[in-house]
Coordinates of C-alpha atoms in Angstrom, one line a residue:
X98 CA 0.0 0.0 0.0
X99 CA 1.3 3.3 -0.9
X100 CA 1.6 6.2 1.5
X101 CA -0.3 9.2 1.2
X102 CA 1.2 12.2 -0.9
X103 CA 2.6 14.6 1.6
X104 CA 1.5 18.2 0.4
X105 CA 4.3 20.9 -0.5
X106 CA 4.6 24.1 2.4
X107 CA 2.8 26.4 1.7
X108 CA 4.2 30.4 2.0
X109 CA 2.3 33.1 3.9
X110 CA -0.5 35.0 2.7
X111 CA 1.9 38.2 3.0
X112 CA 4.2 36.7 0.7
X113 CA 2.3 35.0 -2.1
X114 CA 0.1 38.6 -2.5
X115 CA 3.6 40.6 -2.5
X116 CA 4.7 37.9 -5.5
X117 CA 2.1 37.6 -7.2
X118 CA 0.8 41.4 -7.3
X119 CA 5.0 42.6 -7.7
X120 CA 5.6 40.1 -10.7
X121 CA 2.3 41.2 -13.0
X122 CA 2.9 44.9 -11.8
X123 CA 6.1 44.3 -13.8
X124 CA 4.8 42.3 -16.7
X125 CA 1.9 44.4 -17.1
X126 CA 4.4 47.9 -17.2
X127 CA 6.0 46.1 -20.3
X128 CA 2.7 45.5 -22.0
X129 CA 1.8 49.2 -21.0
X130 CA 5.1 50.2 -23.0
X131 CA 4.3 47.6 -25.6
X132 CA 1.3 49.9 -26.3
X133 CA 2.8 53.3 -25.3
X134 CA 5.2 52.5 -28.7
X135 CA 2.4 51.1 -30.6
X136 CA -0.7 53.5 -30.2
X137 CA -1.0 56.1 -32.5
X138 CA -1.3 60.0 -31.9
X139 CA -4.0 62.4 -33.0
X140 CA -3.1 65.2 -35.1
X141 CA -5.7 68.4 -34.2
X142 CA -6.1 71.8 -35.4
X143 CA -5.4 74.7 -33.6
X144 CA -8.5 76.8 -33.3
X145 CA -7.5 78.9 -30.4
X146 CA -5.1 79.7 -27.7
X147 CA -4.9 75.9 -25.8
X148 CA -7.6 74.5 -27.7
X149 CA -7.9 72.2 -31.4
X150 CA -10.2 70.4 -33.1
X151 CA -9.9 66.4 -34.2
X152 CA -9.0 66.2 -37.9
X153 CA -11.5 64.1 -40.3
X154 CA -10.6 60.8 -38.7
X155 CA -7.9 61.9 -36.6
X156 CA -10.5 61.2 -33.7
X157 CA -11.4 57.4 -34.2
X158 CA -7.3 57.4 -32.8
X159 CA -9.0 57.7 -29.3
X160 CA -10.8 54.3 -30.6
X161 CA -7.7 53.0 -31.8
X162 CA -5.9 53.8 -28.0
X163 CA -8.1 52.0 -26.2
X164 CA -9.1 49.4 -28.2
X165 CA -5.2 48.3 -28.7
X166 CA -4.8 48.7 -24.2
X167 CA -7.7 46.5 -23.8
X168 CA -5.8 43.6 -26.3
X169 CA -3.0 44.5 -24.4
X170 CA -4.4 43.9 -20.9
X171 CA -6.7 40.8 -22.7
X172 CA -3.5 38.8 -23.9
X173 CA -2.1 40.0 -20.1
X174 CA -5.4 38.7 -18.0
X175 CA -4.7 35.3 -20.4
X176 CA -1.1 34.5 -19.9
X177 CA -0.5 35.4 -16.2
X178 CA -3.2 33.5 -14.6
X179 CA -1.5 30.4 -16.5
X180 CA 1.8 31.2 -15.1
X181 CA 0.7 31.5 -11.6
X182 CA -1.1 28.4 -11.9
X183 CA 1.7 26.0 -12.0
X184 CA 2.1 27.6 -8.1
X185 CA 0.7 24.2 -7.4
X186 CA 1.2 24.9 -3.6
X187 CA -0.6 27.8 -3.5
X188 CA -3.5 27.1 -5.9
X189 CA -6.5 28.2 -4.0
X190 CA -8.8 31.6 -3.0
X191 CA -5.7 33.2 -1.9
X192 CA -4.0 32.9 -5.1
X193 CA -7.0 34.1 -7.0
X194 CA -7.0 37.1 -5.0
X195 CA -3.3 38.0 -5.5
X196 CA -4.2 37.2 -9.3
X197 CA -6.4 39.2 -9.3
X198 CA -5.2 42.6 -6.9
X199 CA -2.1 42.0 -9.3
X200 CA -4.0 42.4 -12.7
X201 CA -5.9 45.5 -10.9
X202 CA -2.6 47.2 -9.7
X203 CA -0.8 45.8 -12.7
X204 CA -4.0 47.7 -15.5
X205 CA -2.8 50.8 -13.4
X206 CA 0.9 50.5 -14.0
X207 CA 0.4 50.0 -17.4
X208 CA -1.6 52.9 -18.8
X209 CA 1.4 55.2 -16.4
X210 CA 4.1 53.6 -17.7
X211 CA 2.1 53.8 -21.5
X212 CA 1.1 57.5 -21.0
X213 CA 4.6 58.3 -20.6
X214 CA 6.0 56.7 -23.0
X215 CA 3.6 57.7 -25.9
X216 CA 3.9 61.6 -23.8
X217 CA 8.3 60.5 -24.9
X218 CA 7.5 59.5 -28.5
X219 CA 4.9 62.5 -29.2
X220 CA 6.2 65.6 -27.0
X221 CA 3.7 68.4 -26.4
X222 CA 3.7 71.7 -28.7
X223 CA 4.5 74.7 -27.1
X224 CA 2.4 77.7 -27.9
X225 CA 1.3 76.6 -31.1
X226 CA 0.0 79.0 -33.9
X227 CA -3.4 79.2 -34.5
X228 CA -4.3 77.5 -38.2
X229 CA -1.6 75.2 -37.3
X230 CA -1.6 71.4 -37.2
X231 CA 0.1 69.5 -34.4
X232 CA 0.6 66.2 -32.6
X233 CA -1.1 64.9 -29.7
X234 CA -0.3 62.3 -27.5
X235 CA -2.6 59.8 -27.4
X236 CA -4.3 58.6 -23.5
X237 CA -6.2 56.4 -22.2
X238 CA -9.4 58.5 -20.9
X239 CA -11.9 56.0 -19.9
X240 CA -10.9 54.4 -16.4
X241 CA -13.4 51.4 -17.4
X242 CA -10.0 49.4 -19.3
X243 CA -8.7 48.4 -15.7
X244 CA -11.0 45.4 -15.3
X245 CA -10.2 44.2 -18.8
X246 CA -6.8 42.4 -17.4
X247 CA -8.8 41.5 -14.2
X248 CA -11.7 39.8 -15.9
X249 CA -9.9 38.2 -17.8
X250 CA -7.5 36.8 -15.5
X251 CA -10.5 35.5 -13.9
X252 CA -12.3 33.8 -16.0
X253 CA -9.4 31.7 -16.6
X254 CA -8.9 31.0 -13.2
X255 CA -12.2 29.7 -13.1
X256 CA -11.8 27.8 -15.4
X257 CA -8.8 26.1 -14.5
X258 CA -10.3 25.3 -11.0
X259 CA -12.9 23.7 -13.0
X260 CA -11.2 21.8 -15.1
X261 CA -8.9 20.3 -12.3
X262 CA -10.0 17.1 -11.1
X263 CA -9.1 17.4 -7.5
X264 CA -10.5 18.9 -4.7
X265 CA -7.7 20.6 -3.4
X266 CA -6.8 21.9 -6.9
X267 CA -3.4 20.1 -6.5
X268 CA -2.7 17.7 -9.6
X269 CA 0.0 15.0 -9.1
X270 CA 0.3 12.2 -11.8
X271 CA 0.5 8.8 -9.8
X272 CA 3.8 6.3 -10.0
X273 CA 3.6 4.0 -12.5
X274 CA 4.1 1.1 -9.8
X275 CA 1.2 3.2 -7.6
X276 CA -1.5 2.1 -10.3
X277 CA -2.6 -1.4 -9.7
X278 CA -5.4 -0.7 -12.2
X279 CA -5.3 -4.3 -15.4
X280 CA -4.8 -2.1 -19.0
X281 CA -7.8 -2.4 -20.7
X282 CA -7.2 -6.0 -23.5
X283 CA -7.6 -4.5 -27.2
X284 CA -11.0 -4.2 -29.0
X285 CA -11.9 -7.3 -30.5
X286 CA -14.3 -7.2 -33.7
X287 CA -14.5 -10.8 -34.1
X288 CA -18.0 -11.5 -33.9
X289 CA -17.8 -15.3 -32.1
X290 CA -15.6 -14.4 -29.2
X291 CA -17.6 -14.7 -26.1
X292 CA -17.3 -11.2 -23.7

C-alpha cells in the first residue's frame, strides 16, 4: 500500500500577494510600454489659444488607443493566470485574490508607464500658432480598461479550477508502480468471441 502524498509548504499569505501582485505589476508595465510605442497619436487643429479640433478621422485614434490597451491587458489577463497556476502549492482563494489585486494594480501601471512613454514619442507643442496642425499624444481617458486584465484573468482562473479534477486543486500524476489498475485487452471485432 502506498503512503499518502505529503502536500508541498505552503508560504504566507503576505508573501504569495507581494509575488504575485510585484511580478504582474512588472509584466503588465512592459505590456503598457508595448502599447505606449504602438498607439497612434491624434493630429488636431489649432483653433484657439490651448484648444484644437480632431481632424476628419484623426479622432477614431481615441478608438484606436483603447481598443489596442484593452488587447494589451486581454493577452495580459490570459497568460499570467496560466503562469501563476503552475504555483501548485498555493492554488487556491488566496492565489485568485493576488491574481487578481495583481491584474488590478498591474491595469494601473500600465496605462502610467504607456502615457509616458507615448507623452516620450509625441512631445507636447509649445504655444502653437493658431491654423496650425500639431501632434497629440494619445491617453487612455476611460478608467473602465482596468478590469479588462482582471476579468480576464478570472475567468481563466475559473476555469482552470474547474477543469482540475481534484478537490484541493493540487494535480499529481501517480507512479507507475502506484496504479494497480489491469490495462484495458484491445478491442476485438471478431463477432464469435464470447465477452
Amino acid at each position: 500500500m502506498s503512503e499518502p502524498l505529503e502536500s508541498p509548504p505552503r508560504h504566507s499569505t503576505r508573501r504569495v500577494l507581494a509575488v504575485v501582485v510585484a511580478i504582474s505589476v512588472a509584466l503588465s508595465a512592459l505590456g503598457g510600454m508595448l502599447w505606449g510605442l504602438l498607439v497612434p497619436a491624434q493630429q488636431l487643429l489649432v483653433v484657439a489659444q490651448d484648444r484644437g479640433a480632431a481632424l476628419t478621422g484623426e479622432s477614431l485614434h481615441r478608438f484606436d488607443a483603447i481598443a489596442i490597451f484593452s488587447l494589451v491587458s486581454f493577452a495580459l489577463g490570459l497568460v499570467l493566470p496560466v503562469g501563476w497556476w503552475l504555483w501548485k502549492s498555493e492554488r487556491g482563494p488566496r492565489l485568485f485574490v493576488a491574481i487578481f489585486v495583481g491584474a488590478l494594480a498591474g491595469s494601473i501601471a500600465a496605462i502610467v508607464v504607456g502615457n509616458a512613454i507615448a507623452a516620450l514619442r509625441f512631445p507636447k507643442a509649445t504655444d502653437p500658432a493658431v491654423g496650425s496642425i500639431v501632434t497629440v499624444a494619445p491617453s487612455i481617458e476611460t478608467p473602465l480598461v482596468l478590469i479588462v486584465q482582471a476579468l480576464t484573468a478570472s475567468l481563466v482562473v475559473l476555469l482552470l479550477a474547474a477543469m482540475n479534477p481534484n478537490d484541493n486543486l493540487q494535480h499529481t500524476d501517480p507512479e507507475p508502480e502506484d496504479v494497480d489498475a489491469e490495462p484495458f485487452p484491445p478491442p476485438s471485432f471478431d463477432s464469435n468471441r464470447a465477452d
